[in-house]
Amino acid sequence: MAINAPEGTYDLLPDRKLFWEQFKQTARDVFGLYGYLPIETPVIERTELFVRGIGEATDVVGKEMFTALSGANLQKLLNGEKLPSKSRLSLRPEGTAGVVRACVQHDLVPQGAPPAKLMYAGPMFRAERPQFGRQREFNQVGIECLGAEDPATDAEAIIMLMRFFDRVGIPQESRVLLINSLGCATCRPAYREAVRAYMEAHADELCETCRERMELNPLRAFDCKNEQCAQVMEGAPKIGDHLCPDCAEHYDQVRALLDVAGISYVEDQRLVRGLDYYTRTVFEVQTVGDDRAQNAIGGGGRYDKLAEDIGGRPTPGFGFALGFERCANVLEALGHGFPRARACRAFIACVNDEVRADAFALAQVMRDAGVATELDHQGRSLKSQFKLADKLGALAVIILGPDELAEGQVRVRNMNSHEESLVLKDEAIPAVLSIL
Ligand code: HAM
């Protein structure tokens, strides 16, 4: 039986792969204007990084992480031996923890230095139940800004993301920006306790998962998709009433800066996000008129304690990530045309087998001259060579025939206008270039 790609993963075939490359390039162009530089961290990290960074009680770490073992370590585990924590590795479920780890490891934000502004793009892995817009391997583009606590950092990054969506073709009417503040180590514990106490008082109205969450991660109950839980949580204490003066001031300033920049947003006090590292500002961009659970195309926020949690010195941070596949789904629904991956720009067609050696030699000359050129290697008829040229995306076809070649000439066809001209063989490349 043929072996297919694992469930929840997919192949980026040439057209989609080209779009992914263009998508990343647009991100580099837009984020570059704001000072972001590229970084690439390993796809695999020590499990402990995610446990300490993202939080053991989150679904992402507690339930969805793919943990990897080398053959030797798997054997040890099967033999009942204990593995040292260093040998426990996991595929990254997201990019923030790895980038912050790299900043700590390489001291990218020394005392008094300007913030480190970094962007990344690549695959992330979560063992979720696959469905439309939810894969086990998916691609994210993300940014992290480390070293600045100022609300201007939050606002600047959010504005930059909106500019990116504009550029990539997801207009303002198709998206909604939700924002909230989750407070800090000073004000959140009391708020968390207030939510927990409220949930305890309503325990018999909550689903089993929310009852389980109550002690470990009560704020996640705001995300529960169960109708009745949603109704109960409507009455829960609101974070806005529990922010300390510093957090309230920070949040006010973020909103004021977004207002000045003309960015519209909706405040959503139930927006808690699924990763434990967030402090203060959190936000999510969702698609409008899409009530599917997978309507979040991007999200992020501030994480002022993450660097310390993974063993670094106190370093405030802010960042976001967006999901390439979900953005591509939205663009598809908006009727966006996707690029076509062209294997070549020019094609050399042979009238008969006699001229194949000349075609082979001319193809090398054309490629050396910088023109992506293809030709048939399967003995096709002239008609099917034209079909192939079309399929490969050729804009010009050079036709080699024995009679013309004897006169030192070739025919050049413009595949769009179907015009054909007879030119000297030495003039073939300029004739092709004038078509491309
Ligand atoms: P996140 O909200 O977990 O945040 O993921 C960001 C985006 O990745 C989501 O909005 C969604 O578009 C996409 N995504 C997440 N899971 C899946 C999936 N299973 N299948 C397809 N797409 C998915 C983070 O990952 C944080 N690291 C963002 C951040 C950066 N916060 C601060 N800095």
CSV table of C-alpha atoms and ligand atoms in Angstrom, one decimal:
chain,number,residue,atom,x,y,z
A,1,MET,CA,0.0,0.0,0.0
A,2,ALA,CA,1.2,3.5,-0.8
A,3,ILE,CA,2.4,5.6,2.1
A,4,ASN,CA,0.8,9.0,2.5
A,5,ALA,CA,1.9,12.0,4.5
A,6,PRO,CA,1.0,11.6,8.2
A,7,GLU,CA,-2.4,12.8,9.3
A,8,GLY,CA,-2.5,16.6,9.9
A,9,THR,CA,0.6,17.2,7.7
A,10,TYR,CA,0.6,18.1,4.0
A,11,ASP,CA,3.0,18.6,1.1
A,12,LEU,CA,3.7,22.1,-0.1
A,13,LEU,CA,3.5,21.4,-3.8
A,14,PRO,CA,5.3,23.9,-6.2
A,15,ASP,CA,2.5,26.5,-6.6
A,16,ARG,CA,1.8,26.6,-2.8
A,17,LYS,CA,5.5,26.5,-2.0
A,18,LEU,CA,6.0,29.5,-4.3
A,19,PHE,CA,3.2,31.3,-2.5
A,20,TRP,CA,4.8,30.4,0.9
A,21,GLU,CA,8.1,31.9,-0.3
A,22,GLN,CA,6.3,35.1,-1.5
A,23,PHE,CA,4.4,35.3,1.8
A,24,LYS,CA,7.7,35.1,3.7
A,25,GLN,CA,9.3,37.7,1.4
A,26,THR,CA,6.4,40.1,2.0
A,27,ALA,CA,6.9,39.6,5.8
A,28,ARG,CA,10.6,40.3,5.4
A,29,ASP,CA,9.8,43.5,3.4
A,30,VAL,CA,7.2,44.8,5.8
A,31,PHE,CA,8.9,43.8,9.1
A,32,GLY,CA,12.3,45.0,7.7
A,33,LEU,CA,10.9,48.5,7.6
A,34,TYR,CA,10.4,48.3,11.4
A,35,GLY,CA,14.0,47.0,12.0
A,36,TYR,CA,13.4,43.3,12.3
A,37,LEU,CA,16.2,40.9,11.4
A,38,PRO,CA,15.8,37.2,10.5
A,39,ILE,CA,16.7,34.4,13.0
A,40,GLU,CA,16.3,30.7,12.7
A,41,THR,CA,16.3,28.5,15.7
A,42,PRO,CA,16.1,24.6,15.8
A,43,VAL,CA,12.9,22.8,15.1
A,44,ILE,CA,13.7,20.6,18.0
A,45,GLU,CA,14.4,22.0,21.5
A,46,ARG,CA,14.7,20.6,25.0
A,47,THR,CA,11.3,19.7,26.3
A,48,GLU,CA,12.0,21.6,29.5
A,49,LEU,CA,12.2,24.9,27.5
A,50,PHE,CA,8.5,24.5,26.5
A,51,VAL,CA,7.4,23.2,29.9
A,52,ARG,CA,9.0,26.2,31.7
A,53,GLY,CA,8.4,28.7,29.0
A,54,ILE,CA,4.9,28.0,27.7
A,55,GLY,CA,3.6,26.2,30.8
A,56,GLU,CA,2.9,22.6,31.7
A,57,ALA,CA,-0.8,23.3,32.3
A,58,THR,CA,-1.4,24.6,28.8
A,59,ASP,CA,-3.0,22.2,26.2
A,60,VAL,CA,-0.1,23.1,23.8
A,61,VAL,CA,2.5,21.6,26.2
A,62,GLY,CA,0.4,19.2,28.3
A,63,LYS,CA,-1.5,17.5,25.5
A,64,GLU,CA,-0.3,18.5,22.1
A,65,MET,CA,3.5,18.4,22.1
A,66,PHE,CA,5.3,15.9,20.0
A,67,THR,CA,8.2,14.6,22.0
A,68,ALA,CA,11.1,13.0,20.2
A,69,LEU,CA,13.4,10.2,21.3
A,70,SER,CA,16.6,9.0,19.7
A,71,GLY,CA,16.7,5.2,19.0
A,72,ALA,CA,19.0,4.6,22.0
A,73,ASN,CA,16.9,6.7,24.3
A,74,LEU,CA,13.7,5.0,23.2
A,75,GLN,CA,15.4,1.7,24.0
A,76,LYS,CA,16.3,2.9,27.5
A,77,LEU,CA,12.7,4.1,28.1
A,78,LEU,CA,11.4,0.7,26.9
A,79,ASN,CA,13.8,-1.0,29.3
A,80,GLY,CA,12.3,1.1,32.1
A,81,GLU,CA,15.4,3.3,32.6
A,82,LYS,CA,15.0,6.9,33.6
A,83,LEU,CA,16.1,9.5,31.0
A,84,PRO,CA,18.0,12.5,32.1
A,85,SER,CA,16.0,15.7,31.4
A,86,LYS,CA,18.7,16.7,28.8
A,87,SER,CA,17.7,13.9,26.5
A,88,ARG,CA,14.0,14.8,26.5
A,89,LEU,CA,13.5,16.7,23.2
A,90,SER,CA,10.3,18.1,21.6
A,91,LEU,CA,9.3,19.5,18.3
A,92,ARG,CA,8.6,23.1,18.7
A,93,PRO,CA,4.9,23.9,19.1
A,94,GLU,CA,5.6,27.6,18.6
A,95,GLY,CA,8.5,29.9,18.0
A,96,THR,CA,8.6,32.3,20.9
A,97,ALA,CA,10.3,30.1,23.5
A,98,GLY,CA,13.1,29.1,21.1
A,99,VAL,CA,13.8,32.7,20.1
A,100,VAL,CA,13.8,33.9,23.7
A,101,ARG,CA,16.1,31.0,24.5
A,102,ALA,CA,18.5,32.0,21.7
A,103,CYS,CA,18.5,35.6,23.0
A,104,VAL,CA,19.4,34.4,26.5
A,105,GLN,CA,22.0,32.0,25.3
A,106,HIS,CA,23.8,34.4,23.0
A,107,ASP,CA,23.2,37.5,25.2
A,108,LEU,CA,21.4,39.3,22.4
A,109,VAL,CA,20.0,41.9,24.7
A,110,PRO,CA,22.9,43.0,27.0
A,111,GLN,CA,22.2,45.6,29.7
A,112,GLY,CA,21.5,49.0,28.2
A,113,ALA,CA,21.4,47.7,24.6
A,114,PRO,CA,18.6,48.5,22.2
A,115,PRO,CA,15.9,45.9,21.8
A,116,ALA,CA,16.6,42.8,19.8
A,117,LYS,CA,14.0,42.7,16.9
A,118,LEU,CA,13.8,39.3,15.4
A,119,MET,CA,11.6,37.6,12.8
A,120,TYR,CA,11.3,33.9,11.9
A,121,ALA,CA,9.3,31.7,9.6
A,122,GLY,CA,9.0,27.9,9.6
A,123,PRO,CA,7.1,24.8,10.7
A,124,MET,CA,5.5,24.3,14.1
A,125,PHE,CA,4.1,21.0,15.4
A,126,ARG,CA,1.0,20.4,17.6
A,127,ALA,CA,-0.7,17.1,18.0
A,128,GLU,CA,-4.2,18.6,17.7
A,129,ARG,CA,-7.2,16.8,16.1
A,130,PRO,CA,-6.7,17.8,12.4
A,131,GLN,CA,-9.5,19.7,10.7
A,132,PHE,CA,-9.9,22.6,8.2
A,133,GLY,CA,-7.3,25.2,9.3
A,134,ARG,CA,-5.9,23.0,12.0
A,135,GLN,CA,-2.8,20.9,11.2
A,136,ARG,CA,-0.4,19.0,13.2
A,137,GLU,CA,2.4,20.6,11.2
A,138,PHE,CA,1.8,24.1,10.1
A,139,ASN,CA,3.8,27.2,9.1
A,140,GLN,CA,4.1,30.4,11.1
A,141,VAL,CA,5.7,33.7,10.4
A,142,GLY,CA,6.5,35.5,13.7
A,143,ILE,CA,8.4,38.3,15.3
A,144,GLU,CA,9.8,38.9,18.8
A,145,CYS,CA,11.0,42.2,20.2
A,146,LEU,CA,13.0,41.7,23.4
A,147,GLY,CA,14.2,44.4,25.8
A,148,ALA,CA,11.5,47.0,25.6
A,149,GLU,CA,8.6,47.4,28.1
A,150,ASP,CA,7.2,50.5,26.6
A,151,PRO,CA,3.6,50.4,25.3
A,152,ALA,CA,4.9,51.8,22.0
A,153,THR,CA,6.5,48.5,21.3
A,154,ASP,CA,3.2,46.7,21.6
A,155,ALA,CA,1.4,49.3,19.4
A,156,GLU,CA,4.2,49.4,16.8
A,157,ALA,CA,4.1,45.6,16.4
A,158,ILE,CA,0.4,45.5,16.1
A,159,ILE,CA,0.3,48.3,13.5
A,160,MET,CA,3.1,46.4,11.6
A,161,LEU,CA,1.0,43.3,11.5
A,162,MET,CA,-2.0,45.2,10.2
A,163,ARG,CA,0.2,46.6,7.4
A,164,PHE,CA,1.3,43.1,6.6
A,165,PHE,CA,-2.3,41.9,6.3
A,166,ASP,CA,-3.0,44.9,4.0
A,167,ARG,CA,0.0,44.0,1.8
A,168,VAL,CA,-0.7,40.3,1.6
A,169,GLY,CA,-4.3,41.0,0.6
A,170,ILE,CA,-6.4,40.4,3.7
A,171,PRO,CA,-8.2,43.8,3.9
A,172,GLN,CA,-9.5,45.4,7.1
A,173,GLU,CA,-13.1,44.5,6.3
A,174,SER,CA,-12.2,40.8,6.4
A,175,ARG,CA,-10.5,40.8,9.8
A,176,VAL,CA,-11.0,41.9,13.3
A,177,LEU,CA,-8.4,42.8,15.9
A,178,LEU,CA,-9.2,41.8,19.5
A,179,ILE,CA,-7.2,43.1,22.3
A,180,ASN,CA,-7.0,42.7,26.1
A,181,SER,CA,-4.6,43.1,29.0
A,182,LEU,CA,-3.9,40.1,31.2
A,183,GLY,CA,-2.2,42.1,34.0
A,184,CYS,CA,1.1,41.2,35.6
A,185,ALA,CA,2.6,39.3,38.5
A,186,THR,CA,1.2,41.9,40.8
A,187,CYS,CA,-2.5,41.9,39.8
A,188,ARG,CA,-3.1,38.6,37.9
A,189,PRO,CA,-2.9,36.2,40.9
A,190,ALA,CA,-5.8,38.0,42.7
A,191,TYR,CA,-7.8,38.1,39.5
A,192,ARG,CA,-7.1,34.4,38.8
A,193,GLU,CA,-8.3,33.6,42.3
A,194,ALA,CA,-11.4,35.6,41.8
A,195,VAL,CA,-12.2,33.7,38.6
A,196,ARG,CA,-11.4,30.4,40.3
A,197,ALA,CA,-13.7,31.2,43.2
A,198,TYR,CA,-16.5,32.2,40.8
A,199,MET,CA,-16.0,28.9,38.9
A,200,GLU,CA,-16.1,27.0,42.1
A,201,ALA,CA,-19.4,28.6,43.0
A,202,HIS,CA,-20.8,27.6,39.5
A,203,ALA,CA,-19.0,24.2,39.3
A,204,ASP,CA,-22.1,22.2,38.6
A,205,GLU,CA,-22.9,24.3,35.6
A,206,LEU,CA,-19.5,23.9,34.0
A,207,CYS,CA,-18.3,21.1,31.7
A,208,GLU,CA,-15.8,18.5,33.0
A,209,THR,CA,-12.8,20.1,31.2
A,210,CYS,CA,-13.6,23.5,32.8
A,211,ARG,CA,-14.0,21.9,36.2
A,212,GLU,CA,-10.6,20.3,35.7
A,213,ARG,CA,-9.1,23.6,34.6
A,214,MET,CA,-10.5,25.4,37.6
A,215,GLU,CA,-7.5,24.8,39.9
A,216,LEU,CA,-4.6,24.7,37.3
A,217,ASN,CA,-5.6,27.2,34.7
A,218,PRO,CA,-9.0,28.8,35.5
A,219,LEU,CA,-8.6,31.6,32.8
A,220,ARG,CA,-8.7,29.0,30.0
A,221,ALA,CA,-12.4,28.5,30.8
A,222,PHE,CA,-13.0,31.8,28.9
A,223,ASP,CA,-12.0,29.9,25.8
A,224,CYS,CA,-14.4,26.9,26.3
A,225,LYS,CA,-16.5,26.3,23.2
A,226,ASN,CA,-19.3,24.7,25.3
A,227,GLU,CA,-22.4,27.0,25.1
A,228,GLN,CA,-23.3,26.7,28.8
A,229,CYS,CA,-19.7,27.3,30.0
A,230,ALA,CA,-19.6,30.4,27.7
A,231,GLN,CA,-22.9,31.7,29.4
A,232,VAL,CA,-21.5,31.0,32.9
A,233,MET,CA,-18.2,32.7,32.1
A,234,GLU,CA,-20.1,35.8,30.9
A,235,GLY,CA,-20.8,36.6,34.5
A,236,ALA,CA,-17.2,35.9,35.7
A,237,PRO,CA,-15.1,38.7,37.1
A,238,LYS,CA,-13.5,40.9,34.4
A,239,ILE,CA,-9.8,41.5,34.2
A,240,GLY,CA,-10.4,45.2,33.5
A,241,ASP,CA,-11.7,45.6,37.0
A,242,HIS,CA,-8.6,43.9,38.5
A,243,LEU,CA,-5.6,45.6,36.7
A,244,CYS,CA,-3.1,47.3,38.9
A,245,PRO,CA,-2.5,51.0,38.2
A,246,ASP,CA,0.7,50.3,36.2
A,247,CYS,CA,-1.0,47.7,34.0
A,248,ALA,CA,-4.1,49.9,33.5
A,249,GLU,CA,-1.8,52.8,32.4
A,250,HIS,CA,0.2,50.5,30.1
A,251,TYR,CA,-3.0,49.2,28.5
A,252,ASP,CA,-4.4,52.8,28.1
A,253,GLN,CA,-1.3,53.9,26.3
A,254,VAL,CA,-1.3,50.9,23.9
A,255,ARG,CA,-4.9,51.7,23.0
A,256,ALA,CA,-4.2,55.4,22.7
A,257,LEU,CA,-1.3,54.7,20.2
A,258,LEU,CA,-3.5,52.4,18.2
A,259,ASP,CA,-6.2,55.1,18.1
A,260,VAL,CA,-3.7,57.7,16.8
A,261,ALA,CA,-2.6,55.3,14.1
A,262,GLY,CA,-6.2,54.8,13.1
A,263,ILE,CA,-6.2,51.1,13.9
A,264,SER,CA,-9.6,49.8,14.8
A,265,TYR,CA,-9.9,47.1,17.5
A,266,VAL,CA,-12.4,45.4,19.7
A,267,GLU,CA,-11.7,45.0,23.4
A,268,ASP,CA,-12.4,41.5,24.5
A,269,GLN,CA,-12.0,40.8,28.2
A,270,ARG,CA,-12.4,37.1,27.6
A,271,LEU,CA,-9.3,36.9,25.3
A,272,VAL,CA,-6.8,34.9,27.4
A,273,ARG,CA,-4.7,33.1,24.8
A,274,GLY,CA,-3.5,29.5,25.1
A,275,LEU,CA,0.1,30.1,26.3
A,276,ASP,CA,1.0,30.8,29.9
A,277,TYR,CA,3.8,33.3,29.3
A,278,TYR,CA,1.7,36.3,28.5
A,279,THR,CA,1.6,39.4,30.7
A,280,ARG,CA,-0.3,42.7,30.0
A,281,THR,CA,-1.2,43.2,26.3
A,282,VAL,CA,-2.6,40.2,24.4
A,283,PHE,CA,-4.2,40.3,21.0
A,284,GLU,CA,-5.6,38.1,18.3
A,285,VAL,CA,-6.6,38.8,14.7
A,286,GLN,CA,-9.7,36.8,13.5
A,287,THR,CA,-11.4,36.6,10.2
A,288,VAL,CA,-14.8,38.3,10.0
A,289,GLY,CA,-18.0,36.3,9.3
A,290,ASP,CA,-16.2,33.0,9.9
A,291,ASP,CA,-17.6,31.3,12.9
A,292,ARG,CA,-15.3,28.3,12.5
A,293,ALA,CA,-13.2,27.6,15.6
A,294,GLN,CA,-10.1,28.1,13.5
A,295,ASN,CA,-10.7,31.7,12.6
A,296,ALA,CA,-7.6,33.1,14.3
A,297,ILE,CA,-5.1,34.1,11.7
A,298,GLY,CA,-2.6,35.6,14.0
A,299,GLY,CA,-2.0,36.5,17.6
A,300,GLY,CA,0.5,37.4,20.3
A,301,GLY,CA,1.2,39.7,23.2
A,302,ARG,CA,3.6,40.7,25.9
A,303,TYR,CA,5.7,38.2,27.9
A,304,ASP,CA,7.8,40.2,30.4
A,305,LYS,CA,8.7,37.2,32.6
A,306,LEU,CA,9.5,34.6,29.9
A,307,ALA,CA,13.3,35.2,29.7
A,308,GLU,CA,13.5,34.8,33.5
A,309,ASP,CA,11.3,31.7,33.5
A,310,ILE,CA,13.9,30.0,31.2
A,311,GLY,CA,16.9,31.1,33.2
A,312,GLY,CA,17.8,34.5,31.7
A,313,ARG,CA,18.0,37.9,33.3
A,314,PRO,CA,14.7,40.0,33.4
A,315,THR,CA,14.0,41.0,29.8
A,316,PRO,CA,10.6,42.2,28.7
A,317,GLY,CA,9.3,41.0,25.4
A,318,PHE,CA,6.5,41.3,22.9
A,319,GLY,CA,5.7,39.3,19.8
A,320,PHE,CA,3.2,37.7,17.5
A,321,ALA,CA,2.9,34.8,15.0
A,322,LEU,CA,0.5,34.3,12.2
A,323,GLY,CA,-0.5,31.0,10.6
A,324,PHE,CA,0.3,30.7,6.9
A,325,GLU,CA,-2.2,28.0,6.1
A,326,ARG,CA,-5.1,29.9,7.7
A,327,CYS,CA,-4.1,33.1,5.9
A,328,ALA,CA,-3.9,31.2,2.6
A,329,ASN,CA,-7.4,29.8,3.3
A,330,VAL,CA,-8.8,33.3,3.9
A,331,LEU,CA,-7.1,34.6,0.7
A,332,GLU,CA,-8.6,31.6,-1.2
A,333,ALA,CA,-12.1,32.4,0.1
A,334,LEU,CA,-11.5,36.1,-0.9
A,335,GLY,CA,-10.8,34.9,-4.5
A,336,HIS,CA,-7.1,35.9,-4.4
A,337,GLY,CA,-5.2,34.5,-7.3
A,338,PHE,CA,-2.3,32.3,-6.3
A,339,PRO,CA,1.0,32.4,-8.2
A,340,ARG,CA,1.8,29.7,-10.7
A,341,ALA,CA,5.2,28.0,-10.3
A,342,ARG,CA,6.9,28.2,-13.7
A,343,ALA,CA,9.4,25.5,-14.4
A,344,CYS,CA,10.9,27.6,-17.3
A,345,ARG,CA,10.6,30.8,-19.2
A,346,ALA,CA,11.6,29.4,-22.6
A,347,PHE,CA,11.2,26.0,-24.3
A,348,ILE,CA,13.0,24.5,-27.2
A,349,ALA,CA,10.8,22.4,-29.4
A,350,CYS,CA,12.3,20.0,-32.1
A,351,VAL,CA,10.5,19.4,-35.4
A,352,ASN,CA,12.2,15.9,-35.6
A,353,ASP,CA,14.8,13.8,-33.9
A,354,GLU,CA,17.6,15.1,-36.2
A,355,VAL,CA,17.8,18.4,-34.4
A,356,ARG,CA,17.7,17.1,-30.8
A,357,ALA,CA,21.5,17.5,-30.4
A,358,ASP,CA,21.3,21.1,-31.5
A,359,ALA,CA,18.4,21.7,-29.1
A,360,PHE,CA,20.3,20.2,-26.3
A,361,ALA,CA,23.3,22.4,-27.0
A,362,LEU,CA,21.2,25.5,-27.4
A,363,ALA,CA,19.5,24.9,-24.1
A,364,GLN,CA,22.8,25.0,-22.3
A,365,VAL,CA,23.7,28.3,-24.0
A,366,MET,CA,20.3,29.8,-23.0
A,367,ARG,CA,20.7,28.7,-19.4
A,368,ASP,CA,24.2,30.1,-19.3
A,369,ALA,CA,22.7,33.4,-20.5
A,370,GLY,CA,20.4,33.3,-17.5
A,371,VAL,CA,17.2,32.2,-19.3
A,372,ALA,CA,15.3,29.3,-17.5
A,373,THR,CA,15.0,26.8,-20.4
A,374,GLU,CA,13.4,23.4,-20.8
A,375,LEU,CA,13.1,20.9,-23.6
A,376,ASP,CA,11.6,17.5,-24.1
A,377,HIS,CA,13.6,14.4,-23.2
A,378,GLN,CA,10.8,11.8,-23.9
A,379,GLY,CA,10.6,11.8,-27.7
A,380,ARG,CA,7.3,13.8,-27.8
A,381,SER,CA,5.7,14.9,-31.1
A,382,LEU,CA,5.9,18.6,-31.9
A,383,LYS,CA,2.3,19.1,-30.9
A,384,SER,CA,2.8,17.5,-27.5
A,385,GLN,CA,6.1,19.5,-27.1
A,386,PHE,CA,3.9,22.7,-27.4
A,387,LYS,CA,1.5,21.3,-24.8
A,388,LEU,CA,4.4,20.6,-22.5
A,389,ALA,CA,5.8,24.1,-23.0
A,390,ASP,CA,2.5,25.6,-22.1
A,391,LYS,CA,2.2,23.3,-19.0
A,392,LEU,CA,5.6,24.3,-17.8
A,393,GLY,CA,4.7,28.0,-18.1
A,394,ALA,CA,7.0,28.9,-21.0
A,395,LEU,CA,6.5,32.4,-22.5
A,396,ALA,CA,8.6,31.8,-25.6
A,397,VAL,CA,9.3,28.7,-27.6
A,398,ILE,CA,12.2,28.3,-30.0
A,399,ILE,CA,11.4,25.8,-32.8
A,400,LEU,CA,14.3,24.0,-34.4
A,401,GLY,CA,13.6,22.4,-37.8
A,402,PRO,CA,16.2,20.8,-40.1
A,403,ASP,CA,15.4,23.1,-43.0
A,404,GLU,CA,15.7,26.3,-41.0
A,405,LEU,CA,18.8,25.1,-39.2
A,406,ALA,CA,20.4,24.4,-42.6
A,407,GLU,CA,20.0,28.1,-43.3
A,408,GLY,CA,21.3,29.0,-39.8
A,409,GLN,CA,17.8,30.1,-38.7
A,410,VAL,CA,15.2,29.2,-36.0
A,411,ARG,CA,11.6,30.1,-35.4
A,412,VAL,CA,10.6,31.9,-32.2
A,413,ARG,CA,7.0,31.9,-31.0
A,414,ASN,CA,5.4,34.2,-28.5
A,415,MET,CA,3.2,31.9,-26.4
A,416,ASN,CA,0.8,34.7,-25.4
A,417,SER,CA,0.3,36.4,-28.8
A,418,HIS,CA,1.0,33.2,-30.8
A,419,GLU,CA,3.1,35.4,-33.2
A,420,GLU,CA,6.0,33.5,-34.7
A,421,SER,CA,9.2,35.0,-36.4
A,422,LEU,CA,12.1,33.6,-38.3
A,423,VAL,CA,15.4,34.7,-36.8
A,424,LEU,CA,19.1,33.9,-37.2
A,425,LYS,CA,20.1,31.2,-34.7
A,426,ASP,CA,22.6,33.7,-33.1
A,427,GLU,CA,19.7,36.1,-32.7
A,428,ALA,CA,17.5,33.6,-30.8
A,429,ILE,CA,18.4,34.7,-27.3
A,430,PRO,CA,17.7,38.4,-27.9
A,431,ALA,CA,14.5,37.4,-29.6
A,432,VAL,CA,13.4,35.3,-26.6
A,433,LEU,CA,14.5,38.0,-24.2
A,434,SER,CA,12.3,40.6,-26.0
A,435,ILE,CA,9.3,38.3,-25.3
A,436,LEU,CA,10.0,37.6,-21.6
B,1,HAM,P1,-0.7,31.0,18.6
B,1,HAM,O1,-1.9,31.8,18.7
B,1,HAM,O2,-0.7,29.7,19.3
B,1,HAM,O3,0.5,31.9,19.1
B,1,HAM,O4,-0.4,30.7,17.1
B,1,HAM,C1,-0.3,31.8,16.2
B,1,HAM,C2,-1.1,31.5,14.9
B,1,HAM,O5,-0.6,30.2,14.4
B,1,HAM,C3,-2.6,31.2,15.1
B,1,HAM,O6,-3.3,32.5,15.1
B,1,HAM,C4,-2.9,30.4,13.9
B,1,HAM,O7,-3.1,31.2,12.8
B,1,HAM,C5,-1.7,29.6,13.7
B,1,HAM,N1,-1.9,28.2,14.2
B,1,HAM,C6,-1.8,27.8,15.5
B,1,HAM,N2,-2.1,26.5,15.6
B,1,HAM,C7,-2.4,26.0,14.4
B,1,HAM,C8,-2.7,24.7,13.8
B,1,HAM,N3,-2.7,23.6,14.6
B,1,HAM,N4,-2.9,24.6,12.5
B,1,HAM,C9,-2.8,25.7,11.7
B,1,HAM,N5,-2.5,27.0,12.2
B,1,HAM,C10,-2.3,27.1,13.5
B,1,HAM,C11,1.8,31.5,19.1
B,1,HAM,O8,2.2,30.5,18.6
B,1,HAM,C12,2.7,32.5,19.8
B,1,HAM,N6,4.1,32.0,19.8
B,1,HAM,C13,2.6,33.9,19.2
B,1,HAM,C14,3.5,34.8,19.9
B,1,HAM,C15,4.7,35.3,19.5
B,1,HAM,N7,3.3,35.4,21.1
B,1,HAM,C16,4.3,36.2,21.4
B,1,HAM,N8,5.2,36.1,20.4
